């Protein structure tokens, strides 16, 4: 399988891009893939903390693009997960300082050593995102939560991508609440994807174990919750496997059986 660059983006901020990027890296690593996560949210670095390696950051992405250090010096291996590495974001810089051509060159070099390169984008449609799009990722994954403002913003990002003739993005709907979907208070992932006219790559339920893991500085993929299982399914789809969507909120008997009757006959 040829190396793939995936851009993880959203319109609205705080929808779970960095959490998803970190979790996908771990899930793909567990599946035996070589993964490099690149924190491209210049000025607001997060991925190092989510991955629990913030004390190992010496050099960052801008140091590499500016020639301040060798690429190998800036790559941080993830302890306990062979094959997964992080290229951290610069904390004291602005998006405009990242040169698109130099970024592209760094990505070309990463392609030689990794199966997946995951770019964690900043929120919004400004310079930060445009620089990453100029690096021509093979795949764009748009993350959204099932609320009107987020969906509206995602619609605008999707339209912008279509106008630029960039790869057709795939959608991941995060923080779904099955009981609310059942009650008709929240759109399901399929309905969201249909209204945005985007193919649905995955759906992740609201799961407090993700937030708890972040607070406790634990690996969210080590939690036994439904969100970690959902991310594992998304990673398998990224690797080309056909994995059915759970359809949270649409088939109550399946959902409740998994939640309340786990392990029982
Ligand atoms: N499925 C989920 N269930 C519960 N909490 C979640 C879920 N996904 C993400 N979160 C929480 O949402 C918060 C925001 O997540 P995250 O930082 O990944 O968003 P982001 O899109 O990267 O934000 P930004 O736009 O600021 O970069 C975090 O506290 C995270 O733990
Ligand atoms: Mg983020």
Coordinates of N, CA and C in Angstrom, one line a residue, residues 34-256:
X34 N 2.9 1.8 10.0 CA 3.8 2.9 10.4 C 3.1 4.2 10.3
X35 N 3.0 5.0 11.3 CA 2.2 6.2 11.3 C 3.0 7.4 11.8
X36 N 3.0 8.5 11.1 CA 3.5 9.7 11.6 C 2.4 10.7 11.8
X37 N 2.2 11.2 13.0 CA 1.2 12.3 13.2 C 2.0 13.6 13.2
X38 N 1.4 14.5 12.4 CA 2.0 15.9 12.3 C 1.1 16.9 12.9
X39 N 1.5 17.5 14.0 CA 0.6 18.6 14.6 C 0.9 19.8 13.8
X40 N -0.1 20.1 13.0 CA 0.0 21.3 12.1 C -0.8 22.5 12.6
X41 N -1.2 22.4 13.8 CA -2.0 23.5 14.4 C -0.9 24.4 15.1
X42 N -0.2 25.2 14.2 CA 0.9 26.0 14.6 C 0.5 27.0 15.7
X43 N 1.2 27.1 16.8 CA 0.9 28.0 17.8 C 0.0 27.4 18.9
X44 N -0.7 26.4 18.6 CA -1.6 25.8 19.6 C -1.3 24.3 19.7
X45 N -0.2 23.9 20.1 CA 0.1 22.5 20.0 C -0.6 21.7 21.1
X46 N -1.2 20.6 20.7 CA -2.0 19.7 21.5 C -1.6 18.3 21.4
X47 N -1.3 17.8 20.2 CA -1.1 16.4 20.0 C -0.1 15.8 20.9
X48 N 1.0 16.5 21.2 CA 2.0 15.9 22.1 C 1.4 15.6 23.5
X49 N 0.5 16.5 24.0 CA -0.1 16.3 25.3 C -1.1 15.1 25.2
X50 N -1.9 15.1 24.2 CA -2.8 14.0 24.1 C -2.1 12.6 24.0
X51 N -1.0 12.6 23.3 CA -0.2 11.4 23.1 C 0.7 11.2 24.3
X52 N 0.8 12.1 25.3 CA 1.5 11.9 26.5 C 3.1 12.0 26.3
X53 N 3.5 12.8 25.3 CA 4.9 12.9 25.1 C 5.4 14.4 25.1
X54 N 4.6 15.2 25.8 CA 4.9 16.7 25.8 C 6.3 17.0 26.4
X55 N 6.8 16.1 27.3 CA 8.2 16.4 27.8 C 9.3 15.9 26.9
X56 N 8.9 15.3 25.8 CA 10.0 14.9 24.8 C 10.1 15.8 23.7
X57 N 9.3 16.9 23.6 CA 9.4 17.8 22.5 C 10.6 18.7 22.6
X58 N 11.5 18.6 21.7 CA 12.7 19.5 21.6 C 12.6 20.3 20.3
X59 N 12.4 19.6 19.2 CA 12.3 20.3 17.9 C 10.9 20.1 17.4
X60 N 10.5 21.0 16.5 CA 9.1 20.9 16.0 C 9.1 21.1 14.5
X61 N 7.9 21.1 14.0 CA 7.7 21.1 12.5 C 8.4 22.3 11.8
X62 N 8.3 23.5 12.5 CA 8.9 24.7 11.9 C 10.5 24.5 11.9
X63 N 11.0 23.9 13.0 CA 12.5 23.7 13.0 C 12.9 22.9 11.8
X64 N 12.1 21.9 11.4 CA 12.4 21.0 10.3 C 12.3 21.8 9.0
X65 N 11.2 22.5 8.8 CA 11.0 23.2 7.5 C 12.0 24.3 7.3
X66 N 12.5 24.9 8.4 CA 13.5 25.9 8.3 C 14.9 25.4 8.3
X67 N 15.1 24.1 8.4 CA 16.4 23.5 8.4 C 17.2 23.7 9.7
X68 N 16.4 23.9 10.8 CA 17.1 24.1 12.1 C 17.5 22.8 12.8
X69 N 16.9 21.7 12.2 CA 17.3 20.4 12.8 C 17.0 19.4 11.7
X70 N 17.6 18.2 11.9 CA 17.3 17.1 10.9 C 15.9 16.5 11.2
X71 N 15.2 16.0 10.2 CA 13.8 15.5 10.4 C 13.9 14.4 11.5
X72 N 14.9 13.5 11.4 CA 14.9 12.4 12.4 C 15.0 12.9 13.8
X73 N 15.7 14.1 14.0 CA 15.8 14.7 15.4 C 14.5 15.1 15.9
X74 N 13.6 15.5 15.0 CA 12.3 16.1 15.5 C 11.2 15.0 15.7
X75 N 11.4 13.8 15.2 CA 10.4 12.8 15.3 C 10.4 12.1 16.7
X76 N 9.3 12.1 17.3 CA 9.2 11.6 18.7 C 8.5 10.3 18.7
X77 N 9.2 9.2 19.1 CA 8.5 7.9 19.1 C 7.5 7.8 20.2
X78 N 6.4 7.2 20.0 CA 5.4 7.0 21.0 C 5.7 5.8 21.9
X79 N 6.0 6.1 23.2 CA 6.4 4.9 24.1 C 5.2 3.9 24.1
X80 N 5.6 2.7 24.0 CA 4.6 1.6 24.1 C 3.8 1.3 22.8
X81 N 4.1 2.1 21.8 CA 3.4 1.8 20.5 C 4.4 1.9 19.4
X82 N 5.0 0.8 19.0 CA 6.0 0.7 18.0 C 5.4 1.3 16.7
X83 N 6.2 2.0 15.9 CA 5.7 2.4 14.6 C 5.0 3.8 14.6
X84 N 4.7 4.3 15.7 CA 4.0 5.6 15.7 C 4.9 6.7 16.2
X85 N 5.0 7.8 15.4 CA 5.8 8.9 15.8 C 5.1 10.2 15.7
X86 N 5.6 11.2 16.3 CA 5.0 12.5 16.3 C 6.0 13.6 15.9
X87 N 5.5 14.5 15.0 CA 6.2 15.7 14.7 C 5.4 16.8 15.3
X88 N 5.9 17.4 16.3 CA 5.1 18.4 17.1 C 5.0 19.7 16.4
X89 N 4.0 20.5 16.9 CA 3.8 21.8 16.4 C 4.6 22.8 17.1
X90 N 4.9 23.9 16.5 CA 5.6 25.0 17.1 C 4.7 25.7 18.1
X91 N 5.1 26.1 19.2 CA 4.2 26.7 20.2 C 4.2 28.2 20.1
X92 N 5.4 28.8 19.6 CA 5.5 30.2 19.6 C 5.6 30.7 18.2
X93 N 4.7 30.4 17.3 CA 4.8 30.8 15.9 C 3.4 31.0 15.4
X94 N 3.3 31.4 14.1 CA 2.0 31.6 13.5 C 1.9 30.7 12.2
X95 N 0.7 30.5 11.8 CA 0.5 29.6 10.7 C 1.2 30.1 9.4
X96 N 1.3 31.4 9.3 CA 1.9 31.9 8.0 C 3.4 31.6 7.9
X97 N 4.0 31.2 9.1 CA 5.4 30.9 9.1 C 5.7 29.6 8.5
X98 N 4.7 28.8 8.2 CA 4.9 27.5 7.6 C 4.9 27.6 6.1
X99 N 6.0 27.3 5.5 CA 6.1 27.5 4.0 C 5.5 26.2 3.3
X100 N 4.5 26.4 2.5 CA 3.8 25.2 1.9 C 4.8 24.3 1.1
X101 N 5.7 25.0 0.4 CA 6.6 24.1 -0.5 C 7.5 23.3 0.4
X102 N 8.0 23.9 1.5 CA 8.9 23.2 2.4 C 8.1 22.1 3.2
X103 N 6.9 22.4 3.5 CA 6.0 21.4 4.1 C 5.9 20.2 3.2
X104 N 5.7 20.5 1.9 CA 5.5 19.4 0.9 C 6.7 18.5 0.9
X105 N 7.9 19.2 0.9 CA 9.2 18.4 0.9 C 9.3 17.5 2.1
X106 N 8.9 18.1 3.3 CA 9.0 17.3 4.5 C 8.1 16.0 4.4
X107 N 6.9 16.3 3.8 CA 5.9 15.2 3.7 C 6.5 14.1 2.7
X108 N 7.1 14.6 1.7 CA 7.7 13.6 0.7 C 8.7 12.7 1.4
X109 N 9.5 13.3 2.3 CA 10.5 12.5 3.0 C 9.8 11.6 4.0
X110 N 8.7 12.0 4.7 CA 8.0 11.2 5.6 C 7.4 10.0 4.9
X111 N 6.9 10.2 3.7 CA 6.3 9.2 2.9 C 7.2 8.0 2.7
X112 N 8.5 8.2 2.7 CA 9.5 7.1 2.5 C 9.5 6.2 3.7
X113 N 9.1 6.7 4.9 CA 9.2 5.8 6.1 C 7.9 5.4 6.7
X114 N 6.8 6.0 6.3 CA 5.5 5.8 7.0 C 4.4 5.4 6.0
X115 N 3.5 4.5 6.5 CA 2.3 4.1 5.7 C 1.3 5.2 5.7
X116 N 1.1 5.8 6.9 CA 0.1 6.9 7.1 C 0.8 8.1 7.7
X117 N 0.5 9.3 7.1 CA 0.9 10.6 7.7 C -0.4 11.3 8.0
X118 N -0.6 11.6 9.3 CA -1.9 12.2 9.7 C -1.6 13.7 10.1
X119 N -2.2 14.6 9.3 CA -2.0 16.1 9.6 C -3.2 16.6 10.4
X120 N -2.9 17.0 11.6 CA -3.9 17.6 12.5 C -4.0 19.1 12.2
X121 N -5.1 19.5 11.6 CA -5.2 20.9 11.1 C -5.8 21.8 12.2
X122 N -5.5 23.1 12.0 CA -6.2 24.1 12.9 C -7.6 24.2 12.5
X123 N -8.5 24.7 13.4 CA -9.9 25.0 13.0 C -9.9 26.1 12.0
X124 N -11.1 26.2 11.3 CA -11.3 27.4 10.4 C -10.8 27.1 9.0
X125 N -10.9 28.1 8.2 CA -10.6 28.0 6.8 C -9.5 29.0 6.4
X126 N -8.7 29.4 7.3 CA -7.7 30.5 7.1 C -6.4 29.9 6.6
X127 N -5.4 30.7 6.7 CA -4.1 30.4 6.1 C -3.6 29.0 6.6
X128 N -3.8 28.7 7.9 CA -3.3 27.4 8.4 C -3.8 26.2 7.6
X129 N -5.1 26.2 7.3 CA -5.7 25.1 6.5 C -5.2 25.2 5.1
X130 N -5.2 26.4 4.5 CA -4.8 26.5 3.1 C -3.4 26.0 2.8
X131 N -2.5 26.2 3.8 CA -1.1 25.8 3.6 C -1.1 24.2 3.6
X132 N -1.9 23.6 4.4 CA -2.0 22.2 4.4 C -2.6 21.6 3.2
X133 N -3.6 22.3 2.7 CA -4.2 21.8 1.4 C -3.3 21.9 0.2
X134 N -2.4 23.0 0.3 CA -1.4 23.1 -0.8 C -0.4 22.0 -0.8
X135 N -0.3 21.3 0.3 CA 0.6 20.1 0.3 C 0.0 18.9 -0.3
X136 N -1.2 19.1 -0.8 CA -1.9 18.0 -1.6 C -2.1 16.7 -0.9
X137 N -2.8 16.7 0.2 CA -3.0 15.4 0.9 C -3.8 14.4 0.0
X138 N -3.7 13.1 0.1 CA -4.5 12.2 -0.7 C -5.9 12.2 -0.2
X139 N -6.1 12.3 1.1 CA -7.4 12.2 1.7 C -7.6 13.3 2.7
X140 N -8.9 13.8 2.7 CA -9.3 14.8 3.7 C -10.4 14.3 4.5
X141 N -10.2 14.3 5.8 CA -11.2 13.8 6.7 C -11.8 15.0 7.5
X142 N -13.1 15.2 7.3 CA -13.7 16.3 8.0 C -14.4 15.8 9.3
X143 N -14.1 16.4 10.4 CA -14.7 16.0 11.7 C -15.8 17.0 12.1
X144 N -16.9 16.5 12.5 CA -18.0 17.5 13.0 C -18.8 16.9 14.1
X145 N -19.4 17.7 14.9 CA -20.3 17.3 15.9 C -21.7 17.5 15.3
X146 N -22.7 16.7 15.8 CA -24.1 16.8 15.2 C -24.9 18.0 15.7
X147 N -24.4 19.2 15.5 CA -25.2 20.4 15.8 C -25.2 21.3 14.6
X148 N -26.2 22.2 14.6 CA -26.4 23.0 13.4 C -25.2 23.9 13.0
X149 N -24.6 24.5 14.0 CA -23.5 25.4 13.7 C -22.3 24.7 13.1
X150 N -22.0 23.5 13.7 CA -20.9 22.8 13.2 C -21.2 22.3 11.8
X151 N -22.4 21.8 11.6 CA -22.8 21.2 10.3 C -22.7 22.4 9.2
X152 N -23.2 23.5 9.6 CA -23.2 24.6 8.6 C -21.8 25.0 8.3
X153 N -20.9 25.1 9.3 CA -19.5 25.4 9.0 C -18.8 24.3 8.1
X154 N -19.2 23.1 8.4 CA -18.6 22.0 7.6 C -19.1 22.1 6.1
X155 N -20.3 22.5 6.0 CA -20.9 22.6 4.6 C -20.1 23.7 3.9
X156 N -19.7 24.7 4.5 CA -18.9 25.8 3.9 C -17.5 25.3 3.5
X157 N -16.9 24.5 4.5 CA -15.6 23.9 4.2 C -15.6 23.0 3.0
X158 N -16.7 22.1 3.0 CA -16.8 21.2 1.9 C -17.0 21.9 0.6
X159 N -17.8 23.0 0.6 CA -18.0 23.7 -0.7 C -16.6 24.4 -1.1
X160 N -15.9 24.9 -0.2 CA -14.6 25.5 -0.5 C -13.6 24.4 -1.1
X161 N -13.7 23.2 -0.6 CA -12.8 22.1 -1.1 C -13.2 21.8 -2.5
X162 N -14.6 21.7 -2.8 CA -15.1 21.4 -4.1 C -14.6 22.4 -5.1
X163 N -14.7 23.7 -4.7 CA -14.3 24.8 -5.7 C -12.8 24.7 -6.0
X164 N -12.0 24.2 -5.1 CA -10.6 24.1 -5.3 C -10.2 22.8 -6.0
X165 N -11.1 22.0 -6.3 CA -10.9 20.7 -6.9 C -9.9 19.9 -6.1
X166 N -10.1 19.9 -4.8 CA -9.3 19.0 -3.9 C -10.0 17.7 -3.7
X167 N -9.3 16.7 -3.2 CA -9.9 15.4 -3.0 C -11.3 15.5 -2.3
X168 N -12.2 14.7 -2.7 CA -13.5 14.8 -2.0 C -13.4 14.3 -0.6
X169 N -13.8 15.2 0.4 CA -13.6 14.8 1.8 C -14.5 13.7 2.3
X170 N -14.1 13.0 3.3 CA -14.9 12.0 4.0 C -15.3 12.6 5.4
X171 N -16.4 12.1 5.8 CA -17.0 12.7 7.1 C -16.8 11.8 8.3
X172 N -16.4 12.3 9.4 CA -16.6 11.6 10.7 C -17.4 12.4 11.6
X173 N -18.5 11.9 12.1 CA -19.4 12.6 13.0 C -19.0 12.1 14.5
X174 N -18.7 13.1 15.3 CA -18.2 12.8 16.6 C -19.2 13.3 17.7
X175 N -19.1 12.7 18.8 CA -19.9 13.0 20.0 C -21.4 12.8 19.8
X176 N -21.7 11.7 19.2 CA -23.1 11.3 19.0 C -23.7 10.8 20.3
X177 N -25.0 11.1 20.5 CA -25.7 10.6 21.7 C -26.9 9.7 21.1
X178 N -26.7 8.4 21.2 CA -27.7 7.5 20.6 C -29.1 7.8 21.1
X179 N -29.2 8.0 22.5 CA -30.6 8.2 23.0 C -31.2 9.5 22.5
X180 N -30.4 10.5 22.3 CA -31.0 11.7 21.7 C -31.4 11.5 20.2
X181 N -30.6 10.7 19.5 CA -30.9 10.5 18.1 C -32.3 9.7 18.1
X182 N -32.4 8.7 18.9 CA -33.6 8.0 19.0 C -34.8 8.8 19.3
X183 N -34.6 9.8 20.2 CA -35.7 10.7 20.6 C -36.0 11.8 19.5
X184 N -35.1 11.8 18.5 CA -35.3 12.8 17.4 C -34.7 14.2 17.8
X185 N -33.9 14.2 18.8 CA -33.3 15.5 19.2 C -32.0 15.8 18.6
X186 N -31.4 14.8 17.9 CA -30.1 15.0 17.3 C -30.1 14.2 16.0
X187 N -29.5 14.8 15.0 CA -29.4 14.0 13.7 C -28.4 12.8 13.9
X188 N -28.7 11.7 13.3 CA -27.8 10.6 13.3 C -26.7 10.9 12.3
X189 N -25.6 10.1 12.3 CA -24.5 10.4 11.4 C -24.8 10.3 10.0
X190 N -25.7 9.3 9.6 CA -26.1 9.1 8.2 C -26.8 10.4 7.7
X191 N -27.7 10.9 8.6 CA -28.5 12.0 8.2 C -27.6 13.2 8.0
X192 N -26.6 13.4 8.9 CA -25.7 14.5 8.8 C -24.9 14.4 7.5
X193 N -24.4 13.2 7.2 CA -23.6 13.0 5.9 C -24.5 13.2 4.7
X194 N -25.7 12.8 4.7 CA -26.6 13.0 3.6 C -26.8 14.5 3.4
X195 N -27.1 15.3 4.5 CA -27.3 16.7 4.3 C -26.1 17.4 3.8
X196 N -24.9 16.9 4.1 CA -23.7 17.6 3.7 C -23.2 17.0 2.3
X197 N -23.9 15.9 1.9 CA -23.5 15.2 0.6 C -22.1 14.8 0.7
X198 N -21.7 14.2 1.9 CA -20.3 13.7 2.0 C -20.4 12.2 2.4
X199 N -19.5 11.4 1.9 CA -19.4 10.0 2.3 C -19.1 9.9 3.8
X200 N -19.7 9.0 4.5 CA -19.5 8.8 5.9 C -18.4 7.8 6.2
X201 N -17.3 8.2 6.8 CA -16.3 7.3 7.1 C -16.4 6.7 8.5
X202 N -17.1 7.5 9.4 CA -17.2 6.9 10.7 C -18.1 7.7 11.6
X203 N -18.5 7.1 12.7 CA -19.3 7.8 13.7 C -18.8 7.4 15.1
X204 N -18.7 8.4 15.9 CA -18.1 8.2 17.3 C -19.1 8.7 18.3
X205 N -19.4 7.9 19.3 CA -20.4 8.4 20.3 C -19.7 9.3 21.3
X206 N -20.5 10.1 22.0 CA -20.0 10.9 23.1 C -19.6 9.8 24.2
X207 N -18.4 10.0 24.7 CA -17.9 9.0 25.6 C -17.0 9.7 26.6
X208 N -17.4 9.8 27.9 CA -16.7 10.6 28.8 C -15.3 10.0 29.1
X209 N -15.1 8.7 28.8 CA -13.8 8.1 29.1 C -12.7 8.8 28.2
X210 N -13.1 9.4 27.1 CA -12.1 10.2 26.3 C -11.6 11.4 27.1
X211 N -12.6 12.1 27.7 CA -12.2 13.3 28.4 C -11.5 12.9 29.7
X212 N -11.9 11.9 30.3 CA -11.3 11.4 31.6 C -9.8 11.0 31.3
X213 N -9.6 10.3 30.1 CA -8.3 9.9 29.8 C -7.4 11.1 29.6
X214 N -7.9 12.2 29.0 CA -7.2 13.4 28.7 C -6.7 14.0 30.1
X215 N -7.7 14.1 31.0 CA -7.4 14.7 32.3 C -6.4 13.9 33.1
X216 N -6.6 12.6 33.0 CA -5.6 11.7 33.7 C -4.3 11.4 33.0
X217 N -4.2 12.0 31.8 CA -3.0 11.8 31.0 C -2.8 10.3 30.6
X218 N -3.9 9.7 30.3 CA -3.9 8.3 29.9 C -4.2 8.2 28.4
X219 N -3.8 7.1 27.8 CA -4.0 6.9 26.4 C -5.5 6.7 26.1
X220 N -6.2 7.6 25.4 CA -7.7 7.3 25.2 C -8.0 6.0 24.6
X221 N -7.1 5.4 23.8 CA -7.3 4.2 23.1 C -7.2 3.0 24.1
X222 N -6.7 3.3 25.3 CA -6.7 2.2 26.3 C -7.9 2.1 27.1
X223 N -8.9 3.0 26.9 CA -10.2 3.0 27.6 C -11.1 1.9 26.9
X224 N -11.9 1.4 27.8 CA -12.8 0.3 27.2 C -14.1 0.8 26.6
X225 N -14.2 2.1 26.5 CA -15.4 2.7 26.0 C -15.7 2.5 24.6
X226 N -16.9 2.9 24.2 CA -17.4 2.7 22.8 C -16.7 3.6 21.8
X227 N -16.2 4.8 22.3 CA -15.5 5.7 21.4 C -14.2 5.1 20.9
X228 N -13.4 4.4 21.7 CA -12.2 3.8 21.3 C -12.5 2.7 20.3
X229 N -13.6 1.9 20.5 CA -14.0 0.9 19.5 C -14.3 1.5 18.2
X230 N -15.0 2.7 18.3 CA -15.4 3.4 17.0 C -14.2 3.9 16.3
X231 N -13.2 4.4 17.0 CA -12.0 4.9 16.3 C -11.3 3.7 15.6
X232 N -11.2 2.5 16.3 CA -10.6 1.4 15.7 C -11.3 1.0 14.4
X233 N -12.6 1.1 14.4 CA -13.3 0.7 13.1 C -12.9 1.7 12.0
X234 N -12.8 3.0 12.4 CA -12.5 4.0 11.4 C -11.1 3.7 10.8
X235 N -10.1 3.4 11.7 CA -8.8 3.1 11.3 C -8.8 1.9 10.3
X236 N -9.6 0.9 10.6 CA -9.6 -0.2 9.7 C -10.2 0.2 8.3
X237 N -11.2 1.1 8.3 CA -11.7 1.6 7.0 C -10.6 2.4 6.3
X238 N -9.8 3.2 7.0 CA -8.8 3.9 6.4 C -7.8 3.0 5.7
X239 N -7.6 1.8 6.3 CA -6.6 0.9 5.8 C -7.2 0.0 4.7
X240 N -8.5 0.3 4.3 CA -9.1 -0.3 3.1 C -10.0 -1.4 3.5
X241 N -10.3 -1.7 4.8 CA -11.2 -2.8 5.1 C -12.7 -2.3 5.0
X242 N -13.5 -3.2 4.7 CA -15.0 -2.9 4.8 C -15.5 -3.2 6.2
X243 N -15.8 -2.2 6.9 CA -16.3 -2.4 8.3 C -17.7 -1.7 8.4
X244 N -18.7 -2.4 8.8 CA -20.0 -1.8 8.8 C -20.1 -0.6 9.8
X245 N -21.0 0.3 9.5 CA -21.2 1.5 10.4 C -22.2 1.0 11.5
X246 N -22.0 1.5 12.8 CA -22.9 1.0 13.8 C -24.3 1.7 13.7
X247 N -24.4 2.8 13.1 CA -25.7 3.5 13.0 C -26.2 3.8 14.4
X248 N -25.5 4.6 15.2 CA -25.9 4.9 16.5 C -27.3 5.6 16.5
X249 N -28.1 5.0 17.4 CA -29.4 5.7 17.5 C -30.5 5.2 16.5
X250 N -30.0 4.4 15.5 CA -31.0 3.9 14.5 C -31.5 2.5 14.8
X251 N -30.6 1.7 15.4 CA -31.0 0.3 15.6 C -30.8 0.1 17.1
X252 N -31.8 0.5 17.9 CA -31.7 0.5 19.4 C -31.3 -0.9 19.9
X253 N -31.9 -1.9 19.4 CA -31.6 -3.2 20.0 C -30.2 -3.6 20.0
X254 N -29.5 -3.3 18.9 CA -28.1 -3.6 18.8 C -27.2 -2.8 19.7
X255 N -27.5 -1.5 19.7 CA -26.8 -0.5 20.5 C -26.9 -0.9 22.0
X256 N -28.2 -1.1 22.5 CA -28.4 -1.4 23.9 C -27.8 -2.8 24.3

